[in-house]
CSV table of C-alpha atoms and ligand atoms in Angstrom, one decimal:
chain,number,residue,atom,x,y,z
A,1,MET,CA,-12.3,-24.7,-22.6
A,2,ILE,CA,-10.3,-26.0,-19.6
A,3,ARG,CA,-11.8,-28.2,-17.1
A,4,ILE,CA,-10.1,-29.2,-13.9
A,5,GLU,CA,-11.6,-32.0,-11.9
A,6,HIS,CA,-10.5,-33.0,-8.4
A,7,LEU,CA,-6.8,-32.0,-9.1
A,8,SER,CA,-4.4,-32.9,-6.4
A,9,LYS,CA,-0.7,-32.5,-6.0
A,10,LYS,CA,1.6,-33.7,-3.3
A,11,PHE,CA,5.3,-33.2,-2.9
A,12,GLY,CA,6.2,-36.2,-0.7
A,13,ASP,CA,4.2,-35.9,2.4
A,14,LEU,CA,3.3,-32.2,1.7
A,15,VAL,CA,-0.2,-31.9,0.3
A,16,VAL,CA,-0.2,-28.7,-1.6
A,17,LEU,CA,-3.3,-29.1,-3.7
A,18,LYS,CA,-6.0,-31.0,-2.1
A,19,ASP,CA,-9.0,-31.0,-4.4
A,20,ILE,CA,-9.3,-28.3,-7.2
A,21,THR,CA,-12.3,-28.3,-9.4
A,22,THR,CA,-13.1,-25.4,-11.7
A,23,GLU,CA,-13.6,-24.5,-15.3
A,24,ILE,CA,-12.2,-21.6,-17.5
A,25,THR,CA,-14.3,-20.8,-20.4
A,26,LYS,CA,-13.1,-19.2,-23.7
A,27,GLY,CA,-12.5,-15.5,-23.4
A,28,GLU,CA,-12.5,-15.6,-19.6
A,29,VAL,CA,-9.9,-13.7,-17.5
A,30,VAL,CA,-9.5,-15.5,-14.2
A,31,SER,CA,-7.4,-14.0,-11.5
A,32,ILE,CA,-5.9,-16.4,-8.7
A,33,ILE,CA,-5.2,-14.8,-5.5
A,34,GLY,CA,-4.3,-16.2,-1.9
A,35,PRO,CA,-1.6,-16.2,0.7
A,36,SER,CA,1.9,-17.3,-0.1
A,37,GLY,CA,2.5,-21.1,-0.3
A,38,THR,CA,-1.1,-22.0,-1.0
A,39,GLY,CA,-0.2,-23.7,-4.3
A,40,LYS,CA,-1.0,-21.0,-6.9
A,41,SER,CA,2.1,-21.6,-8.8
A,42,THR,CA,1.8,-25.3,-8.3
A,43,LEU,CA,-1.7,-25.1,-10.0
A,44,LEU,CA,-0.4,-23.2,-13.0
A,45,ARG,CA,2.5,-25.6,-13.4
A,46,CYS,CA,0.2,-28.6,-13.2
A,47,LEU,CA,-2.0,-27.2,-15.9
A,48,ASN,CA,1.0,-26.7,-18.1
A,49,LEU,CA,2.4,-30.1,-17.2
A,50,LEU,CA,5.5,-28.6,-15.7
A,51,GLU,CA,4.4,-30.7,-12.6
A,52,GLN,CA,2.9,-34.1,-12.8
A,53,PRO,CA,-0.5,-33.9,-10.8
A,54,SER,CA,-0.9,-36.6,-8.1
A,55,GLY,CA,-4.6,-37.1,-8.9
A,56,GLY,CA,-7.6,-35.7,-10.8
A,57,ASN,CA,-8.2,-34.7,-14.5
A,58,ILE,CA,-7.5,-31.8,-16.7
A,59,TYR,CA,-9.4,-31.5,-20.0
A,60,ILE,CA,-8.7,-29.0,-22.6
A,61,ASP,CA,-11.4,-28.7,-25.3
A,62,GLY,CA,-12.5,-32.1,-24.0
A,63,VAL,CA,-9.1,-33.8,-24.4
A,64,ASP,CA,-7.7,-35.4,-21.2
A,65,ILE,CA,-4.2,-33.9,-21.0
A,66,LEU,CA,-3.1,-36.2,-18.3
A,67,ASP,CA,-3.5,-39.2,-20.6
A,68,LYS,CA,-0.1,-40.8,-21.4
A,69,LYS,CA,-1.0,-40.5,-25.1
A,70,THR,CA,-1.3,-36.8,-25.0
A,71,ASP,CA,1.7,-34.9,-26.2
A,72,ALA,CA,3.0,-32.4,-23.5
A,73,ALA,CA,4.7,-30.1,-26.0
A,74,SER,CA,1.5,-29.6,-27.9
A,75,ILE,CA,-0.4,-28.9,-24.7
A,76,ARG,CA,2.2,-26.3,-23.9
A,77,GLN,CA,1.7,-24.6,-27.3
A,78,LYS,CA,-2.1,-24.3,-26.5
A,79,MET,CA,-1.5,-23.1,-23.0
A,80,ASN,CA,1.7,-21.0,-22.8
A,81,MET,CA,3.1,-19.6,-19.5
A,82,VAL,CA,4.6,-16.2,-18.6
A,83,PHE,CA,6.9,-16.3,-15.5
A,84,GLN,CA,7.8,-14.0,-12.9
A,85,SER,CA,11.4,-14.0,-14.0
A,86,PHE,CA,10.9,-13.4,-17.8
A,87,ASN,CA,13.1,-16.4,-18.7
A,88,LEU,CA,14.4,-15.0,-22.0
A,89,PHE,CA,17.2,-16.5,-23.8
A,90,SER,CA,20.0,-14.1,-23.0
A,91,HIS,CA,22.2,-15.1,-25.9
A,92,LEU,CA,19.5,-14.4,-28.5
A,93,SER,CA,18.3,-11.0,-29.6
A,94,VAL,CA,14.8,-10.0,-28.9
A,95,ILE,CA,13.4,-11.1,-32.3
A,96,GLU,CA,15.3,-14.3,-32.2
A,97,ASN,CA,13.7,-15.1,-28.8
A,98,LEU,CA,10.3,-14.7,-30.6
A,99,ILE,CA,11.0,-16.6,-33.7
A,100,LEU,CA,12.8,-19.8,-32.1
A,101,ALA,CA,9.8,-21.7,-30.8
A,102,PRO,CA,7.5,-21.1,-33.9
A,103,VAL,CA,10.2,-22.2,-36.2
A,104,LYS,CA,11.4,-25.1,-34.3
A,105,LEU,CA,8.1,-26.4,-32.6
A,106,LYS,CA,5.6,-25.4,-35.1
A,107,GLY,CA,7.6,-25.7,-38.2
A,108,MET,CA,6.7,-22.2,-39.3
A,109,ASN,CA,9.1,-20.8,-42.0
A,110,LYS,CA,11.5,-18.2,-40.8
A,111,GLN,CA,10.3,-15.3,-42.9
A,112,ASP,CA,6.6,-15.7,-41.7
A,113,ALA,CA,7.8,-16.2,-38.1
A,114,GLN,CA,9.9,-12.9,-38.4
A,115,THR,CA,6.9,-10.9,-39.9
A,116,LYS,CA,4.7,-12.2,-37.1
A,117,ALA,CA,7.2,-11.4,-34.4
A,118,LEU,CA,7.6,-7.8,-35.4
A,119,GLU,CA,3.8,-7.4,-35.4
A,120,LEU,CA,3.8,-8.8,-31.8
A,121,LEU,CA,6.6,-6.5,-30.8
A,122,ARG,CA,4.6,-3.6,-32.1
A,123,LEU,CA,1.7,-4.8,-30.1
A,124,VAL,CA,3.8,-4.7,-26.7
A,125,GLY,CA,5.2,-1.4,-27.9
A,126,LEU,CA,8.8,-2.7,-28.5
A,127,ALA,CA,9.3,-3.0,-32.3
A,128,GLU,CA,12.4,-0.7,-32.1
A,129,LYS,CA,14.2,-3.1,-29.7
A,130,ALA,CA,13.8,-6.2,-32.1
A,131,ASN,CA,17.7,-6.5,-32.5
A,132,ASN,CA,18.6,-5.7,-28.9
A,133,TYR,CA,19.6,-8.4,-26.4
A,134,PRO,CA,17.6,-9.0,-23.2
A,135,ASP,CA,20.1,-7.6,-20.8
A,136,GLU,CA,19.9,-4.3,-22.8
A,137,LEU,CA,16.3,-3.8,-21.7
A,138,SER,CA,14.6,-2.8,-18.6
A,139,GLY,CA,12.8,-5.4,-16.5
A,140,GLY,CA,9.5,-4.1,-17.8
A,141,GLN,CA,10.6,-4.3,-21.4
A,142,GLN,CA,11.9,-7.9,-20.9
A,143,GLN,CA,8.6,-9.0,-19.4
A,144,ARG,CA,6.7,-7.3,-22.4
A,145,VAL,CA,9.0,-9.4,-24.7
A,146,ALA,CA,8.3,-12.4,-22.7
A,147,ILE,CA,4.6,-11.9,-23.3
A,148,ALA,CA,5.2,-11.3,-27.0
A,149,ARG,CA,7.2,-14.5,-27.1
A,150,CYS,CA,4.3,-16.3,-25.5
A,151,LEU,CA,1.9,-14.9,-28.0
A,152,ALA,CA,4.1,-16.0,-30.9
A,153,MET,CA,3.1,-19.5,-30.2
A,154,GLU,CA,-0.6,-18.5,-30.8
A,155,PRO,CA,-1.8,-20.1,-27.6
A,156,GLU,CA,-5.5,-20.5,-26.7
A,157,ILE,CA,-4.8,-19.6,-23.1
A,158,ILE,CA,-2.0,-17.8,-21.3
A,159,LEU,CA,-1.1,-18.7,-17.8
A,160,PHE,CA,0.6,-15.7,-15.9
A,161,ASP,CA,2.5,-16.5,-12.7
A,162,GLU,CA,3.0,-13.1,-10.9
A,163,PRO,CA,4.2,-11.4,-14.0
A,164,THR,CA,4.9,-8.0,-12.3
A,165,SER,CA,6.3,-9.1,-8.9
A,166,ALA,CA,9.9,-9.1,-10.1
A,167,LEU,CA,9.6,-5.5,-11.4
A,168,ASP,CA,10.3,-2.2,-10.0
A,169,PRO,CA,7.1,-0.3,-9.2
A,170,THR,CA,7.8,2.1,-12.0
A,171,MET,CA,7.6,-0.7,-14.7
A,172,VAL,CA,4.6,-2.6,-13.3
A,173,ARG,CA,2.1,-0.4,-15.1
A,174,GLU,CA,3.5,-0.9,-18.7
A,175,VAL,CA,3.4,-4.7,-18.2
A,176,LEU,CA,-0.3,-4.6,-16.7
A,177,SER,CA,-1.4,-2.3,-19.6
A,178,VAL,CA,-0.3,-5.1,-22.1
A,179,ILE,CA,-2.2,-7.6,-20.3
A,180,ARG,CA,-5.2,-5.4,-20.1
A,181,ARG,CA,-5.1,-5.0,-23.9
A,182,LEU,CA,-4.9,-8.8,-24.4
A,183,ALA,CA,-8.0,-9.2,-22.1
A,184,LYS,CA,-9.9,-6.5,-24.1
A,185,GLU,CA,-9.2,-8.5,-27.4
A,186,GLY,CA,-10.7,-11.5,-25.8
A,187,MET,CA,-7.6,-13.6,-24.8
A,188,THR,CA,-8.2,-16.4,-22.4
A,189,MET,CA,-6.0,-15.9,-19.3
A,190,ALA,CA,-5.4,-17.2,-15.9
A,191,ILE,CA,-3.3,-14.8,-13.8
A,192,VAL,CA,-1.7,-15.3,-10.4
A,193,THR,CA,-1.2,-11.8,-9.0
A,194,HIS,CA,-0.6,-9.8,-6.0
A,195,GLU,CA,-1.9,-6.6,-7.6
A,196,MET,CA,-5.4,-6.5,-6.3
A,197,ASP,CA,-6.6,-3.4,-8.2
A,198,PHE,CA,-5.5,-5.0,-11.4
A,199,ALA,CA,-7.2,-8.3,-10.5
A,200,ARG,CA,-10.3,-6.4,-9.8
A,201,ASP,CA,-10.7,-4.5,-13.0
A,202,VAL,CA,-9.1,-7.0,-15.5
A,203,SER,CA,-10.8,-10.3,-14.5
A,204,ASN,CA,-14.2,-11.8,-14.9
A,205,ARG,CA,-13.8,-14.1,-12.1
A,206,VAL,CA,-11.5,-14.3,-9.0
A,207,LEU,CA,-10.4,-17.5,-7.3
A,208,TYR,CA,-9.2,-17.3,-3.7
A,209,MET,CA,-6.9,-20.2,-3.0
A,210,ASP,CA,-6.3,-21.3,0.6
A,211,GLU,CA,-5.9,-24.7,2.3
A,212,GLY,CA,-5.1,-26.4,-1.0
A,213,ILE,CA,-8.5,-25.7,-2.4
A,214,ILE,CA,-10.4,-22.9,-4.3
A,215,TYR,CA,-11.6,-21.6,-0.9
A,216,GLU,CA,-13.9,-19.0,-2.4
A,217,GLU,CA,-14.6,-17.8,-6.0
A,218,GLY,CA,-16.7,-15.2,-7.5
A,219,SER,CA,-16.9,-11.9,-9.4
A,220,PRO,CA,-14.3,-9.2,-8.5
A,221,GLU,CA,-17.1,-7.4,-6.6
A,222,GLN,CA,-18.0,-10.4,-4.6
A,223,ILE,CA,-14.6,-11.4,-3.7
A,224,PHE,CA,-13.2,-7.8,-3.0
A,225,ASP,CA,-16.2,-6.2,-1.6
A,226,ASP,CA,-18.2,-8.8,-0.1
A,227,PRO,CA,-16.4,-12.0,0.6
A,228,GLN,CA,-18.4,-14.6,2.5
A,229,LYS,CA,-15.8,-16.7,4.2
A,230,GLU,CA,-13.7,-15.8,7.2
A,231,LYS,CA,-10.3,-16.5,5.7
A,232,THR,CA,-11.1,-14.6,2.4
A,233,ARG,CA,-12.2,-11.8,4.4
A,234,THR,CA,-9.1,-11.6,6.6
A,235,PHE,CA,-7.0,-11.8,3.5
A,236,ILE,CA,-8.7,-9.0,1.6
A,237,GLN,CA,-8.8,-6.9,4.6
A,238,ARG,CA,-5.2,-7.3,5.3
A,239,ILE,CA,-4.2,-6.1,1.8
A,240,ARG,CA,-6.5,-3.0,2.2
A,241,CYS,CA,-5.2,-2.1,5.6
A,242,TYR,CA,-2.2,-0.7,7.2
A,243,THR,CA,-1.4,-2.4,10.5
A,244,CYS,CA,1.3,-2.1,13.0
A,245,ARG,CA,2.0,-3.1,16.6
A,246,ILE,CA,3.6,-0.8,19.0
A,247,SER,CA,4.9,-2.5,22.1
A,248,SER,CA,7.1,0.2,23.7
A,249,PRO,CA,6.9,3.9,24.7
A,250,ASP,CA,10.1,4.3,22.6
A,251,TYR,CA,8.4,3.6,19.3
A,252,ASP,CA,10.0,5.1,16.1
A,253,LEU,CA,7.5,7.7,15.1
A,254,TYR,CA,9.2,8.5,11.8
A,255,ALA,CA,9.5,4.9,10.6
A,256,MET,CA,5.8,4.6,11.2
A,257,ASN,CA,5.0,7.8,9.4
A,258,ALA,CA,6.9,6.7,6.4
A,259,GLU,CA,4.8,3.5,6.4
A,260,ILE,CA,1.6,5.4,6.7
A,261,GLU,CA,2.7,7.8,3.9
A,262,ALA,CA,3.2,4.7,1.7
A,263,PHE,CA,-0.2,3.4,2.6
A,264,CYS,CA,-1.8,6.7,1.7
A,265,GLU,CA,0.0,6.9,-1.6
A,266,LYS,CA,-1.2,3.4,-2.5
A,267,GLN,CA,-4.8,4.1,-1.6
A,268,ILE,CA,-4.4,7.5,-3.4
A,269,LEU,CA,-5.5,9.5,-0.4
A,270,SER,CA,-5.1,13.4,-0.7
A,271,LYS,CA,-2.2,15.2,0.9
A,272,LYS,CA,-4.7,16.7,3.3
A,273,SER,CA,-6.0,13.3,4.4
A,274,GLN,CA,-2.5,12.1,4.7
A,275,HIS,CA,-1.6,14.8,7.2
A,276,ASN,CA,-4.6,14.4,9.2
A,277,LEU,CA,-4.0,10.7,9.5
A,278,LEU,CA,-0.4,11.3,10.6
A,279,LEU,CA,-1.6,13.9,13.1
A,280,LEU,CA,-4.2,11.6,14.5
A,281,VAL,CA,-1.9,8.7,14.9
A,282,GLU,CA,0.7,10.9,16.7
A,283,GLU,CA,-2.1,12.3,19.0
A,284,LEU,CA,-3.5,8.9,19.9
A,285,LEU,CA,0.0,7.5,20.5
A,286,GLN,CA,0.6,10.4,23.0
A,287,LEU,CA,-2.5,9.4,24.8
A,288,TYR,CA,-1.5,5.7,24.9
A,289,ARG,CA,1.9,6.3,25.9
A,290,PRO,CA,1.5,5.8,29.6
A,291,TYR,CA,0.1,2.3,28.9
A,292,LEU,CA,2.8,1.3,26.3
A,293,LYS,CA,5.3,0.2,29.1
A,294,THR,CA,2.9,-2.7,30.1
A,295,MET,CA,0.9,-3.6,27.0
A,296,ALA,CA,1.1,-3.5,23.2
A,297,LEU,CA,-1.1,-1.5,21.0
A,298,ASP,CA,-2.3,-2.6,17.6
A,299,ILE,CA,-3.2,0.1,15.1
A,300,THR,CA,-5.1,-0.8,11.9
A,301,ILE,CA,-5.9,1.9,9.4
A,302,ALA,CA,-8.5,0.9,6.7
A,303,TYR,CA,-9.7,2.7,3.6
A,304,SER,CA,-12.6,1.7,1.6
A,305,GLU,CA,-12.5,3.1,-1.9
A,306,LYS,CA,-16.2,2.2,-2.3
A,307,THR,CA,-17.5,4.1,0.6
A,308,GLU,CA,-14.6,6.4,0.9
A,309,ARG,CA,-14.5,5.8,4.5
A,310,LEU,CA,-11.2,6.1,6.3
A,311,GLU,CA,-11.2,4.2,9.7
A,312,LEU,CA,-8.6,3.7,12.4
A,313,ILE,CA,-8.8,1.1,15.0
A,314,CYS,CA,-6.7,0.9,18.2
A,315,GLU,CA,-6.8,-2.4,20.0
A,316,SER,CA,-5.0,-3.0,23.4
A,317,ALA,CA,-5.2,-5.6,26.1
A,318,GLY,CA,-4.6,-4.7,29.6
A,319,GLN,CA,-7.1,-3.0,32.0
A,320,LYS,CA,-10.5,-2.1,30.8
A,321,GLY,CA,-10.8,1.6,30.1
A,322,ASN,CA,-11.0,4.1,27.3
A,323,PRO,CA,-7.8,6.2,27.1
A,324,LEU,CA,-9.7,9.0,25.8
A,325,ASP,CA,-11.6,9.3,29.1
A,326,SER,CA,-8.5,9.3,31.2
A,327,GLN,CA,-8.5,11.8,34.0
A,328,ASP,CA,-4.7,12.1,34.2
A,329,LEU,CA,-4.3,14.2,31.0
A,330,SER,CA,-2.4,17.5,31.7
A,331,ASP,CA,-4.6,19.3,29.1
A,332,ASP,CA,-7.0,18.5,26.5
A,333,LEU,CA,-5.1,19.6,23.4
A,334,GLY,CA,-4.6,16.2,22.0
A,335,LEU,CA,-8.3,15.4,22.7
A,336,MET,CA,-9.4,18.5,20.8
A,337,ILE,CA,-7.4,17.6,17.8
A,338,ILE,CA,-8.6,14.1,17.8
A,339,ARG,CA,-12.2,15.2,18.0
A,340,ASN,CA,-11.7,17.7,15.3
A,341,LEU,CA,-10.2,15.1,13.0
A,342,THR,CA,-12.9,12.5,13.4
A,343,GLU,CA,-16.5,12.2,12.4
A,344,SER,CA,-17.2,9.6,15.2
A,345,ILE,CA,-15.4,7.8,17.8
A,346,SER,CA,-16.6,4.6,19.5
A,347,TYR,CA,-15.2,2.6,22.4
A,348,GLN,CA,-15.9,-1.1,23.2
A,349,TRP,CA,-14.6,-3.6,25.5
A,350,LEU,CA,-14.5,-6.6,23.2
A,351,ASN,CA,-13.0,-10.1,23.6
A,352,GLY,CA,-10.9,-8.9,26.6
A,353,LYS,CA,-9.6,-5.9,24.6
A,354,ASN,CA,-10.1,-2.3,24.6
A,355,ARG,CA,-11.2,-1.3,21.1
A,356,LEU,CA,-11.3,2.2,20.0
A,357,GLN,CA,-12.7,2.9,16.6
A,358,LEU,CA,-12.4,6.3,14.9
A,359,LEU,CA,-14.1,7.4,11.6
A,360,ILE,CA,-11.9,10.0,10.1
A,361,LYS,CA,-13.3,13.0,8.3
A,362,THR,CA,-12.1,13.0,4.6
A,363,ASN,CA,-13.9,16.1,3.4
A,364,LEU,CA,-11.8,18.5,5.5
A,365,THR,CA,-10.7,21.6,3.7
B,1,MET,CA,13.3,20.3,12.6
B,2,ASP,CA,15.7,23.1,12.1
B,3,LEU,CA,15.8,26.2,14.2
B,4,GLN,CA,17.5,29.5,13.6
B,5,THR,CA,17.6,32.7,15.6
B,6,ARG,CA,18.7,36.2,15.0
B,7,THR,CA,18.2,39.6,16.6
B,8,GLU,CA,16.4,42.2,14.8
B,9,ASN,CA,15.0,45.5,16.4
B,10,ASN,CA,15.8,44.4,19.9
B,11,ALA,CA,13.6,41.2,19.4
B,12,ILE,CA,14.7,37.5,18.8
B,13,VAL,CA,13.4,36.3,15.4
B,14,ILE,CA,13.2,32.5,15.4
B,15,THR,CA,12.8,30.6,12.1
B,16,ILE,CA,11.6,27.2,12.6
B,17,SER,CA,11.4,24.7,9.7
B,18,GLY,CA,10.2,21.1,9.4
B,19,ARG,CA,8.1,19.4,12.0
B,20,LEU,CA,7.4,20.5,15.5
B,21,ASP,CA,6.1,17.2,16.9
B,22,THR,CA,6.6,14.7,19.8
B,23,VAL,CA,10.2,14.0,18.7
B,24,THR,CA,11.3,17.6,18.1
B,25,ALA,CA,9.3,19.6,20.6
B,26,PRO,CA,11.6,18.9,23.6
B,27,GLU,CA,14.5,20.4,21.6
B,28,TYR,CA,12.5,23.5,20.7
B,29,GLU,CA,11.6,23.8,24.3
B,30,LYS,CA,15.1,23.6,25.5
B,31,LYS,CA,16.2,26.4,23.1
B,32,ILE,CA,13.3,28.6,24.0
B,33,LEU,CA,14.0,28.2,27.8
B,34,GLU,CA,17.6,29.2,27.3
B,35,LEU,CA,16.6,32.3,25.4
B,36,ILE,CA,14.1,33.4,28.0
B,37,GLU,CA,16.4,32.7,30.9
B,38,GLY,CA,19.1,34.7,29.0
B,39,GLY,CA,16.9,37.8,29.5
B,40,ASN,CA,15.3,38.0,26.1
B,41,ASN,CA,11.5,38.8,26.3
B,42,ARG,CA,10.5,39.9,22.8
B,43,PHE,CA,10.1,37.2,20.2
B,44,VAL,CA,8.8,36.7,16.7
B,45,VAL,CA,8.6,33.1,15.6
B,46,ASP,CA,8.3,32.7,11.9
B,47,PHE,CA,6.4,29.5,10.6
B,48,GLU,CA,7.0,30.0,7.0
B,49,GLN,CA,8.9,26.7,6.7
B,50,LEU,CA,7.0,24.7,9.3
B,51,ASP,CA,5.1,21.8,7.6
B,52,PHE,CA,3.8,20.1,10.6
B,53,ILE,CA,2.7,20.7,14.1
B,54,SER,CA,1.1,18.5,16.7
B,55,SER,CA,-0.2,19.2,20.3
B,56,ALA,CA,3.4,18.5,21.6
B,57,GLY,CA,4.5,21.6,19.5
B,58,LEU,CA,1.4,23.5,20.7
B,59,ARG,CA,2.3,22.9,24.4
B,60,VAL,CA,5.7,24.3,24.0
B,61,LEU,CA,4.0,27.5,22.4
B,62,LEU,CA,1.8,27.6,25.4
B,63,LEU,CA,4.7,27.4,27.8
B,64,MET,CA,6.6,30.0,26.0
B,65,ALA,CA,3.7,32.4,26.2
B,66,LYS,CA,3.2,31.7,29.9
B,67,LEU,CA,6.8,32.3,30.7
B,68,LEU,CA,6.9,35.5,28.7
B,69,LYS,CA,3.8,36.8,30.4
B,70,GLU,CA,5.5,36.3,33.8
B,71,LYS,CA,8.3,38.6,32.6
B,72,ASN,CA,6.2,41.1,30.8
B,73,GLY,CA,7.4,39.8,27.5
B,74,GLN,CA,5.7,39.4,24.2
B,75,VAL,CA,5.6,36.9,21.3
B,76,ARG,CA,4.2,37.2,17.7
B,77,LEU,CA,3.8,34.3,15.3
B,78,VAL,CA,4.2,34.9,11.6
B,79,ASN,CA,3.2,33.0,8.5
B,80,VAL,CA,0.9,30.5,10.3
B,81,LYS,CA,-0.7,28.8,7.3
B,82,GLY,CA,-1.7,25.5,5.7
B,83,ASN,CA,-1.8,22.3,7.9
B,84,VAL,CA,-0.3,24.3,10.7
B,85,TYR,CA,-3.1,26.9,10.7
B,86,SER,CA,-5.7,24.1,10.6
B,87,VAL,CA,-4.2,22.7,13.8
B,88,PHE,CA,-4.3,26.0,15.4
B,89,GLU,CA,-7.9,26.3,14.5
B,90,MET,CA,-8.8,22.9,15.9
B,91,SER,CA,-7.3,23.7,19.2
B,92,GLY,CA,-8.5,27.3,19.5
B,93,PHE,CA,-4.9,28.7,19.2
B,94,THR,CA,-5.8,31.3,16.5
B,95,THR,CA,-7.4,33.4,19.4
B,96,LEU,CA,-4.6,32.7,21.8
B,97,PHE,CA,-1.7,34.1,19.9
B,98,LYS,CA,-1.2,37.3,17.9
B,99,MET,CA,-0.4,36.4,14.5
B,100,GLU,CA,1.0,38.7,11.6
B,101,ASN,CA,1.7,38.1,7.9
B,102,SER,CA,5.4,39.2,7.9
B,103,ILE,CA,8.2,39.6,10.3
B,104,ALA,CA,8.3,43.3,9.6
B,105,ALA,CA,4.7,43.6,10.6
B,106,ALA,CA,5.2,41.5,13.7
B,107,LEU,CA,8.3,43.5,14.7
B,108,ALA,CA,6.2,46.8,14.3
B,109,THR,CA,3.6,45.5,16.8
B,110,LEU,CA,6.2,44.7,19.5
B,111,ILE,CA,6.5,47.6,22.0
C,401,LIG,N1,9.3,-29.0,-6.5
C,401,LIG,C1,8.8,-28.8,-5.2
C,401,LIG,N2,9.1,-29.7,-4.2
C,401,LIG,C2,8.7,-29.6,-3.0
C,401,LIG,N3,7.8,-28.6,-2.4
C,401,LIG,C3,7.4,-27.8,-3.3
C,401,LIG,C4,7.7,-27.8,-4.7
C,401,LIG,N4,7.1,-26.7,-5.4
C,401,LIG,C5,6.4,-26.1,-4.5
C,401,LIG,N5,6.6,-26.7,-3.2
C,401,LIG,C6,5.9,-26.4,-2.1
C,401,LIG,O1,4.5,-26.3,-2.2
C,401,LIG,C7,3.9,-25.3,-1.6
C,401,LIG,C8,3.1,-24.3,-2.5
C,401,LIG,O2,4.1,-23.7,-3.4
C,401,LIG,P1,3.6,-22.6,-4.5
C,401,LIG,O3,5.0,-22.1,-5.0
C,401,LIG,O4,2.7,-23.3,-5.4
C,401,LIG,O5,2.8,-21.5,-3.5
C,401,LIG,P2,2.4,-20.2,-4.2
C,401,LIG,O6,0.8,-20.0,-3.8
C,401,LIG,O7,2.5,-19.9,-5.6
C,401,LIG,O8,3.1,-19.0,-3.3
C,401,LIG,P3,3.6,-17.6,-3.6
C,401,LIG,O9,2.3,-16.6,-3.5
C,401,LIG,O10,4.7,-17.4,-2.5
C,401,LIG,O11,4.2,-17.6,-5.0
C,401,LIG,C9,5.0,-24.5,-0.8
C,401,LIG,O12,5.0,-25.0,0.6
C,401,LIG,C10,6.3,-25.0,-1.5
C,401,LIG,O13,7.3,-25.0,-0.6
C,402,LIG,MG1,3.9,-18.6,-6.7
């Protein structure tokens, strides 16, 4: 349905897209992920002709859309876009927002456009807000209106650019559930998103963008569970992990606790696991404390939903040695707690760093 | 952490709430030392409202028990439960301290 061949885009000297080649077939849901600034938005904007590509070709149903003879407005009807910041017309009511383009651009008669608009508002659960104005709606509701407005043009494909990243966490779900419903109904979609769990369960294919190219692509399982390339792996790991660096004996334990609690909530860990993790971190920090004057400690906590393994890794430079074996401890209370909380502990001297890896018991009762 | 004390039946009843951890243990230790140096040697510590304890908190309890032993004093712990009880189990503290289910029961065992 859409074929992209050797697409490139430069802004002056800045090469954002180097060479993008891929295809999106009818009914496919493709998620686009990657670090900030790698050109995900630029790619969508090129597809939608909001940016003029510097090179390459884009075909929709075999028609070259970069051909001068092709009408950009009609392309945008086929391929409509939903933005992070809703972009509703604030001086128009919800229903007027929905009927404007179909009447103006498609020449639909007003009555039909109105009927259709109400139908779409029902689909996104907002029929009763038809006569309200955008600023009378919550962010989540505004974004659902924006999706309905997009659907009013009967597009063949919808491009979403981070549709939930401007929303309060409480409103993310309602917007994602609308997009999920569209996926179920067979809508073709390309979605740039930072919501990885959503990307995993809604999409048929995931594109990881980096270095101006589609660096790796595959099924959600391939990309999220078994990425092949180094950079993809690092990216996926980073979003599944909590990391922090402690570089002073006067670290702020409570600030760190709050971050770990947030991580646990995101990973839906039990209250008991959360308690054990906080306790383990505190005990480890106590053991590392004498060293913190001279070197930094990097802590990584990783949870794998699939294997249900919760792991904690401590990395520190400085003298070779396992702090758990230290002879200078005044008692072994901390050690006893650490041993009780963990399934296994391994120590390695790796690349000039002390690496302590602890597998945390998760079935503690 | 919040700490309150009152006298009941010639004993000091300490109610401690919140967290007894690396950050708060020094404060608890200071308070306990003051009370013991002030001549008190019969204590009941109520953990009903204590949500979290780490080895830093356990150390202060050990210190307290040691000082009281030197002075022929006694301490009872009350309402040790949940996460706090798990930590007691991990570190063998369940056998080190005399624990009771209520303040009244604890006071009754103090001679
Ligand atoms: N109109 C423009 N003029 C100049 N540079 C631009 C323009 N639009 C984007 N860029 C640059 O292109 C690069 C890619 O931007 P883009 O917005 O596509 O990244 P992104 O992958 O969407 O990032 P994010 O995840 O932060 O949204 C950035 O370095 C950006 O500064
Ligand atoms: Mg972007």
